[in-house]
Amino acid sequence: MNDPRGTGADAERAARRLSDHPWLERLARVGFAASGLVHLLIGWIAAGVALGSGGEADQGGALGALRDAPAGVFLLWGCVVGFAALAVWQALEAAFGGGEVEDRVKAAAKAVLYAALGATTLTFALGGSSDSGETSSDLTARLMEAPLGRVVVGLVGVAVIGVGAYHVYKGVAKTFLEDLRTTGGGKVGRGVVVSGMAGYAAKGLALAIVGGLFVLAAVQADPEESTGMDGALKLLAEQPLGTALLLAVALGLVLYGLYSFARARYADL
């Protein structure tokens, strides 16, 4: 009879070998570069929205713009592979990486995030499309139909605000440097530090606005209030000094994209 403990140990060793495999690491780095490309495009579109040219400043808008670019479909498939590799690597870290429980929970959450990004990108690579605003509104509407649905929607909003606040903290406190390997001189370049600080802060602000819209939807019992990243950035543009604020956020998202390219090289995997 097989020893379950031996089988479990064999599975763990196999998972660790996979997580340390050079090709999985290389493909995971492609995933960070893919994230950088998507954020660059979102920032570019957000700047256009601020200046009155329109566009969808979210993942769907960015992936649609990428598909329309020369060789865009090939780039989309590269992004699919990179996001899938990141999802697998994070899942293995969550299951077998050891360390603190908090770190493993974060890895599990990131695995889900990258898997969702990969699925969305695959949809565009296959010729489909996605609207984050409609998706958010539909999800909110379904949640509100459930018992205590408004409470759940409100809690989702608070959670997203918390994630946004964490991004801002991570940028201001420069804790993102813990995710990177140092160079031979012991430090990453100043450009990486500046782009990471501004990028995390800008992304955190955008997420906090998205979370606030979920809370507003719960308070007003109106699912249409939760409109995703594009709606959040366009709401920001409607505020006093909104054009300047949105341009600042757009620049921050571009810098986050540049930081993600640096992370593709320096990430501690």
Coordinates of N, CA and C in Angstrom, one line a residue, residues 53-206:
S53 N -9.6 63.0 -25.8 CA -9.7 62.2 -27.0 C -10.5 60.9 -26.8
G54 N -10.9 60.6 -25.6 CA -11.8 59.5 -25.3 C -11.0 58.2 -25.2
G55 N -11.7 57.1 -25.2 CA -11.0 55.8 -25.1 C -11.4 55.1 -23.8
E56 N -11.1 53.8 -23.7 CA -11.5 53.0 -22.5 C -10.2 52.8 -21.7
A57 N -10.1 53.5 -20.6 CA -8.8 53.4 -19.8 C -8.9 52.3 -18.8
D58 N -8.9 51.1 -19.3 CA -8.9 49.9 -18.4 C -8.2 48.7 -19.2
Q59 N -8.2 47.6 -18.6 CA -7.5 46.4 -19.2 C -8.1 46.1 -20.6
G60 N -9.4 46.2 -20.7 CA -10.1 45.9 -21.9 C -9.6 46.8 -23.0
G61 N -9.6 48.1 -22.7 CA -9.2 49.1 -23.6 C -7.7 48.9 -24.1
A62 N -6.9 48.6 -23.1 CA -5.5 48.4 -23.4 C -5.3 47.2 -24.2
L63 N -6.0 46.1 -23.9 CA -5.8 44.9 -24.7 C -6.4 45.0 -26.1
G64 N -7.5 45.8 -26.2 CA -8.0 46.0 -27.5 C -7.1 46.9 -28.4
A65 N -6.4 47.9 -27.8 CA -5.5 48.7 -28.5 C -4.3 47.9 -28.9
L66 N -3.8 47.0 -28.0 CA -2.7 46.1 -28.3 C -3.0 45.2 -29.5
R67 N -4.2 44.6 -29.5 CA -4.6 43.7 -30.6 C -4.6 44.5 -32.0
D68 N -5.0 45.8 -32.0 CA -5.0 46.5 -33.2 C -3.7 47.0 -33.7
A69 N -2.6 46.9 -32.8 CA -1.3 47.3 -33.2 C -0.7 46.3 -34.1
P70 N 0.4 46.7 -34.9 CA 1.1 45.7 -35.7 C 1.6 44.6 -34.9
A71 N 1.5 43.4 -35.3 CA 1.9 42.2 -34.6 C 1.2 42.1 -33.2
G72 N 0.1 42.8 -33.0 CA -0.5 42.8 -31.7 C -1.0 41.5 -31.3
V73 N -1.5 40.7 -32.2 CA -2.1 39.3 -31.8 C -0.9 38.5 -31.2
F74 N 0.3 38.6 -31.8 CA 1.4 37.8 -31.3 C 1.8 38.3 -29.9
L75 N 1.8 39.6 -29.7 CA 2.1 40.1 -28.4 C 1.0 39.7 -27.4
L76 N -0.2 39.6 -27.8 CA -1.3 39.1 -26.9 C -1.0 37.7 -26.5
W77 N -0.6 36.8 -27.4 CA -0.4 35.5 -27.0 C 0.8 35.4 -26.1
G78 N 1.8 36.2 -26.3 CA 3.0 36.3 -25.4 C 2.5 36.7 -24.0
C79 N 1.6 37.6 -23.9 CA 1.1 38.0 -22.6 C 0.3 36.9 -22.0
V80 N -0.5 36.2 -22.8 CA -1.2 35.0 -22.2 C -0.3 34.0 -21.6
V81 N 0.8 33.7 -22.3 CA 1.8 32.7 -21.7 C 2.4 33.3 -20.5
G82 N 2.8 34.6 -20.5 CA 3.4 35.2 -19.3 C 2.5 35.2 -18.1
F83 N 1.3 35.6 -18.3 CA 0.4 35.7 -17.2 C 0.1 34.3 -16.6
A84 N 0.0 33.3 -17.5 CA -0.3 31.9 -17.1 C 0.9 31.4 -16.2
A85 N 2.1 31.7 -16.7 CA 3.3 31.3 -16.0 C 3.4 32.0 -14.6
L86 N 3.0 33.2 -14.5 CA 3.0 33.9 -13.2 C 2.0 33.3 -12.3
A87 N 0.8 33.0 -12.9 CA -0.2 32.4 -12.0 C 0.2 31.0 -11.5
V88 N 0.9 30.2 -12.3 CA 1.4 28.9 -11.8 C 2.4 29.1 -10.8
W89 N 3.4 30.0 -11.0 CA 4.5 30.3 -10.1 C 3.9 30.8 -8.7
Q90 N 3.0 31.7 -8.7 CA 2.4 32.2 -7.5 C 1.6 31.1 -6.8
A91 N 0.9 30.3 -7.5 CA 0.1 29.2 -6.9 C 1.1 28.2 -6.2
L92 N 2.2 27.9 -6.9 CA 3.2 27.0 -6.3 C 3.8 27.6 -5.0
E93 N 4.0 28.9 -5.0 CA 4.5 29.6 -3.9 C 3.5 29.6 -2.7
A94 N 2.2 29.7 -3.1 CA 1.2 29.7 -2.0 C 1.1 28.3 -1.4
A95 N 1.2 27.3 -2.3 CA 1.0 25.9 -1.8 C 2.3 25.3 -1.1
F96 N 3.5 25.6 -1.7 CA 4.7 24.9 -1.2 C 5.8 25.9 -0.9
G97 N 5.6 27.2 -0.9 CA 6.7 28.1 -0.7 C 7.2 28.3 0.7
G98 N 6.4 27.8 1.6 CA 6.8 28.0 3.0 C 6.6 29.5 3.4
G99 N 7.3 29.9 4.4 CA 7.3 31.3 4.9 C 6.0 31.5 5.7
E100 N 5.7 32.8 5.9 CA 4.6 33.2 6.8 C 3.3 33.0 6.1
V101 N 2.3 32.8 6.9 CA 0.9 32.5 6.3 C 0.5 33.7 5.5
E102 N 0.8 34.9 5.9 CA 0.4 36.1 5.2 C 1.0 36.1 3.8
D103 N 2.3 35.7 3.7 CA 3.0 35.7 2.4 C 2.3 34.7 1.4
R104 N 1.9 33.5 2.0 CA 1.2 32.5 1.2 C -0.2 32.9 0.7
V105 N -0.9 33.7 1.6 CA -2.2 34.2 1.2 C -2.0 35.2 0.1
K106 N -1.0 36.1 0.2 CA -0.8 37.0 -0.9 C -0.4 36.3 -2.2
A107 N 0.4 35.3 -2.1 CA 0.7 34.6 -3.3 C -0.5 33.9 -3.9
A108 N -1.4 33.4 -3.1 CA -2.6 32.8 -3.6 C -3.5 33.8 -4.3
A109 N -3.6 35.0 -3.7 CA -4.4 36.1 -4.3 C -3.8 36.5 -5.6
K110 N -2.5 36.6 -5.7 CA -1.8 37.0 -6.9 C -2.0 36.0 -8.0
A111 N -2.0 34.7 -7.6 CA -2.2 33.6 -8.6 C -3.6 33.8 -9.2
V112 N -4.6 34.1 -8.4 CA -6.0 34.3 -8.9 C -6.0 35.5 -9.9
L113 N -5.3 36.6 -9.5 CA -5.3 37.8 -10.3 C -4.6 37.5 -11.6
Y114 N -3.5 36.9 -11.6 CA -2.8 36.7 -12.9 C -3.5 35.7 -13.8
A115 N -4.2 34.7 -13.1 CA -5.0 33.8 -13.9 C -6.2 34.5 -14.6
A116 N -6.8 35.5 -13.9 CA -7.8 36.2 -14.5 C -7.3 37.1 -15.6
L117 N -6.1 37.7 -15.4 CA -5.5 38.5 -16.5 C -5.3 37.7 -17.7
G118 N -4.7 36.5 -17.4 CA -4.5 35.6 -18.5 C -5.7 35.2 -19.3
A119 N -6.8 34.9 -18.5 CA -8.1 34.6 -19.2 C -8.6 35.7 -20.0
T120 N -8.6 36.9 -19.5 CA -9.1 38.1 -20.2 C -8.2 38.3 -21.5
T121 N -6.9 38.2 -21.3 CA -6.0 38.4 -22.5 C -6.3 37.3 -23.5
L122 N -6.5 36.1 -23.1 CA -6.9 35.0 -24.0 C -8.1 35.3 -24.8
T123 N -9.1 35.9 -24.1 CA -10.3 36.3 -24.8 C -10.0 37.3 -26.0
F124 N -9.2 38.2 -25.7 CA -8.8 39.2 -26.8 C -8.0 38.5 -27.9
A125 N -7.1 37.7 -27.5 CA -6.2 37.0 -28.5 C -7.1 36.1 -29.4
L126 N -8.2 35.6 -28.9 CA -9.1 34.8 -29.7 C -10.1 35.6 -30.5
G127 N -10.0 37.0 -30.4 CA -10.9 37.8 -31.2 C -12.1 38.4 -30.4
G128 N -12.2 38.0 -29.1 CA -13.3 38.5 -28.3 C -13.0 39.9 -27.7
S129 N -13.8 40.2 -26.7 CA -13.7 41.5 -26.1 C -14.2 41.4 -24.6
S130 N -14.0 42.5 -23.9 CA -14.5 42.5 -22.5 C -14.6 44.0 -22.1
D131 N -15.7 44.3 -21.3 CA -15.9 45.6 -20.8 C -15.9 45.5 -19.3
S132 N -14.9 46.1 -18.7 CA -14.8 46.0 -17.2 C -15.9 46.8 -16.5
G133 N -16.4 47.8 -17.1 CA -17.5 48.6 -16.5 C -18.8 47.7 -16.5
E134 N -19.1 47.1 -17.6 CA -20.3 46.2 -17.6 C -20.1 45.0 -16.7
T135 N -18.9 44.5 -16.7 CA -18.6 43.3 -15.8 C -18.8 43.7 -14.4
S136 N -18.3 44.9 -13.9 CA -18.5 45.3 -12.6 C -19.9 45.5 -12.2
S137 N -20.7 46.2 -13.1 CA -22.1 46.5 -12.9 C -22.9 45.2 -12.8
D138 N -22.6 44.2 -13.7 CA -23.3 42.9 -13.7 C -23.0 42.2 -12.4
L139 N -21.8 42.1 -12.0 CA -21.4 41.4 -10.8 C -22.1 42.1 -9.6
T140 N -22.1 43.4 -9.5 CA -22.7 44.1 -8.4 C -24.2 43.8 -8.4
A141 N -24.8 43.8 -9.6 CA -26.3 43.5 -9.6 C -26.6 42.2 -9.1
R142 N -25.8 41.2 -9.5 CA -26.0 39.8 -9.0 C -25.8 39.7 -7.5
L143 N -24.8 40.4 -7.0 CA -24.5 40.3 -5.6 C -25.6 41.0 -4.8
M144 N -26.2 42.1 -5.3 CA -27.3 42.8 -4.6 C -28.5 42.0 -4.5
E145 N -28.7 41.0 -5.5 CA -29.9 40.2 -5.4 C -29.8 39.1 -4.3
A146 N -28.6 38.9 -3.8 CA -28.5 37.9 -2.8 C -28.8 38.4 -1.4
P147 N -29.1 37.6 -0.4 CA -29.3 38.1 0.9 C -28.1 38.8 1.4
L148 N -28.3 40.0 2.0 CA -27.3 40.9 2.5 C -26.4 41.3 1.4
G149 N -26.9 41.3 0.2 CA -26.1 41.6 -1.0 C -25.4 43.0 -0.9
R150 N -26.2 44.0 -0.5 CA -25.6 45.4 -0.4 C -24.5 45.4 0.6
V151 N -24.6 44.6 1.7 CA -23.5 44.6 2.6 C -22.3 44.0 2.0
V152 N -22.5 42.9 1.2 CA -21.3 42.2 0.6 C -20.7 43.2 -0.4
V153 N -21.5 43.9 -1.2 CA -20.9 44.9 -2.2 C -20.1 45.9 -1.5
G154 N -20.7 46.4 -0.3 CA -20.0 47.4 0.4 C -18.6 46.9 1.0
L155 N -18.6 45.6 1.4 CA -17.4 45.0 1.9 C -16.4 44.8 0.8
V156 N -16.9 44.5 -0.4 CA -16.0 44.4 -1.5 C -15.3 45.7 -1.8
G157 N -16.1 46.8 -1.8 CA -15.6 48.1 -2.0 C -14.5 48.5 -0.9
V158 N -14.8 48.2 0.3 CA -13.9 48.5 1.4 C -12.6 47.7 1.2
A159 N -12.7 46.4 0.8 CA -11.5 45.6 0.5 C -10.7 46.2 -0.6
V160 N -11.3 46.7 -1.7 CA -10.6 47.2 -2.8 C -9.9 48.5 -2.4
I161 N -10.6 49.3 -1.6 CA -10.0 50.6 -1.1 C -8.8 50.2 -0.2
G162 N -8.9 49.1 0.5 CA -7.7 48.7 1.3 C -6.5 48.2 0.4
V163 N -6.9 47.5 -0.7 CA -5.8 47.2 -1.6 C -5.2 48.4 -2.2
G164 N -6.0 49.4 -2.5 CA -5.5 50.6 -3.1 C -4.6 51.3 -2.1
A165 N -5.0 51.4 -0.8 CA -4.2 52.0 0.2 C -2.9 51.3 0.4
Y166 N -2.9 50.0 0.3 CA -1.7 49.2 0.4 C -0.7 49.5 -0.7
H167 N -1.3 49.7 -1.9 CA -0.4 50.0 -3.0 C 0.3 51.4 -2.8
V168 N -0.5 52.4 -2.3 CA 0.0 53.7 -2.0 C 1.2 53.5 -1.0
Y169 N 0.9 52.8 0.1 CA 1.9 52.6 1.2 C 3.1 51.9 0.6
K170 N 2.9 50.9 -0.3 CA 4.0 50.2 -0.8 C 4.9 51.1 -1.7
G171 N 4.3 52.1 -2.3 CA 5.0 53.0 -3.1 C 5.8 54.0 -2.3
V172 N 5.1 54.6 -1.3 CA 5.7 55.7 -0.5 C 6.8 55.1 0.4
A173 N 6.5 53.9 1.0 CA 7.5 53.3 1.9 C 8.6 52.5 1.2
K174 N 8.4 52.4 -0.2 CA 9.4 51.7 -1.0 C 9.6 50.3 -0.6
T175 N 8.6 49.6 -0.1 CA 8.7 48.2 0.3 C 8.7 47.3 -1.0
F176 N 8.3 47.9 -2.1 CA 8.4 47.1 -3.4 C 9.8 46.7 -3.7
L177 N 10.8 47.3 -3.1 CA 12.2 47.0 -3.4 C 12.5 45.6 -2.8
E178 N 11.7 45.1 -1.8 CA 11.9 43.8 -1.3 C 11.5 42.7 -2.3
D179 N 10.8 43.1 -3.4 CA 10.5 42.1 -4.4 C 11.6 41.9 -5.4
L180 N 12.6 42.8 -5.3 CA 13.6 42.8 -6.4 C 15.0 42.3 -5.9
R181 N 15.7 41.7 -6.8 CA 17.1 41.4 -6.5 C 18.0 42.6 -6.7
T182 N 19.0 42.8 -5.9 CA 19.9 44.0 -6.1 C 20.8 43.7 -7.2
T183 N 21.4 44.7 -7.8 CA 22.4 44.5 -8.8 C 23.7 44.3 -8.2
G184 N 24.8 44.2 -9.0 CA 26.1 43.9 -8.4 C 26.5 45.0 -7.4
G185 N 26.1 46.2 -7.6 CA 26.4 47.3 -6.7 C 25.6 47.4 -5.5
G186 N 24.6 46.5 -5.3 CA 23.9 46.4 -4.1 C 22.6 47.2 -4.1
K187 N 22.3 47.9 -5.2 CA 21.1 48.7 -5.3 C 20.6 48.7 -6.7
V188 N 19.2 48.8 -6.8 CA 18.7 49.0 -8.1 C 18.8 50.5 -8.5
G189 N 18.7 50.8 -9.8 CA 18.8 52.2 -10.2 C 17.8 53.1 -9.6
R190 N 18.1 54.4 -9.6 CA 17.2 55.4 -9.1 C 15.9 55.5 -9.9
G191 N 16.1 55.3 -11.2 CA 14.9 55.3 -12.1 C 13.9 54.2 -11.7
V192 N 14.4 53.1 -11.3 CA 13.5 52.0 -10.9 C 12.8 52.4 -9.6
V193 N 13.5 53.0 -8.7 CA 12.9 53.4 -7.4 C 11.8 54.5 -7.7
V194 N 12.1 55.5 -8.5 CA 11.2 56.6 -8.7 C 9.9 56.1 -9.4
S195 N 10.1 55.2 -10.5 CA 9.0 54.7 -11.2 C 8.1 53.8 -10.3
G196 N 8.8 53.0 -9.5 CA 8.0 52.2 -8.5 C 7.2 53.0 -7.5
M197 N 7.8 54.0 -7.0 CA 7.1 54.9 -6.0 C 5.9 55.5 -6.6
A198 N 6.1 56.2 -7.8 CA 5.0 56.9 -8.4 C 4.0 55.9 -9.0
G199 N 4.5 54.8 -9.5 CA 3.6 53.9 -10.1 C 2.6 53.2 -9.1
Y200 N 3.2 52.8 -8.0 CA 2.3 52.1 -7.0 C 1.4 53.1 -6.4
A201 N 1.8 54.4 -6.2 CA 0.9 55.4 -5.6 C -0.3 55.7 -6.6
A202 N 0.0 55.8 -7.9 CA -1.0 56.1 -8.8 C -2.0 55.0 -9.0
K203 N -1.4 53.7 -9.1 CA -2.3 52.6 -9.2 C -3.2 52.4 -7.9
G204 N -2.6 52.7 -6.8 CA -3.4 52.7 -5.5 C -4.5 53.7 -5.5
L205 N -4.3 54.9 -6.0 CA -5.3 55.9 -6.0 C -6.4 55.4 -6.9
A206 N -6.1 54.9 -8.1 CA -7.1 54.4 -9.0 C -8.0 53.3 -8.4

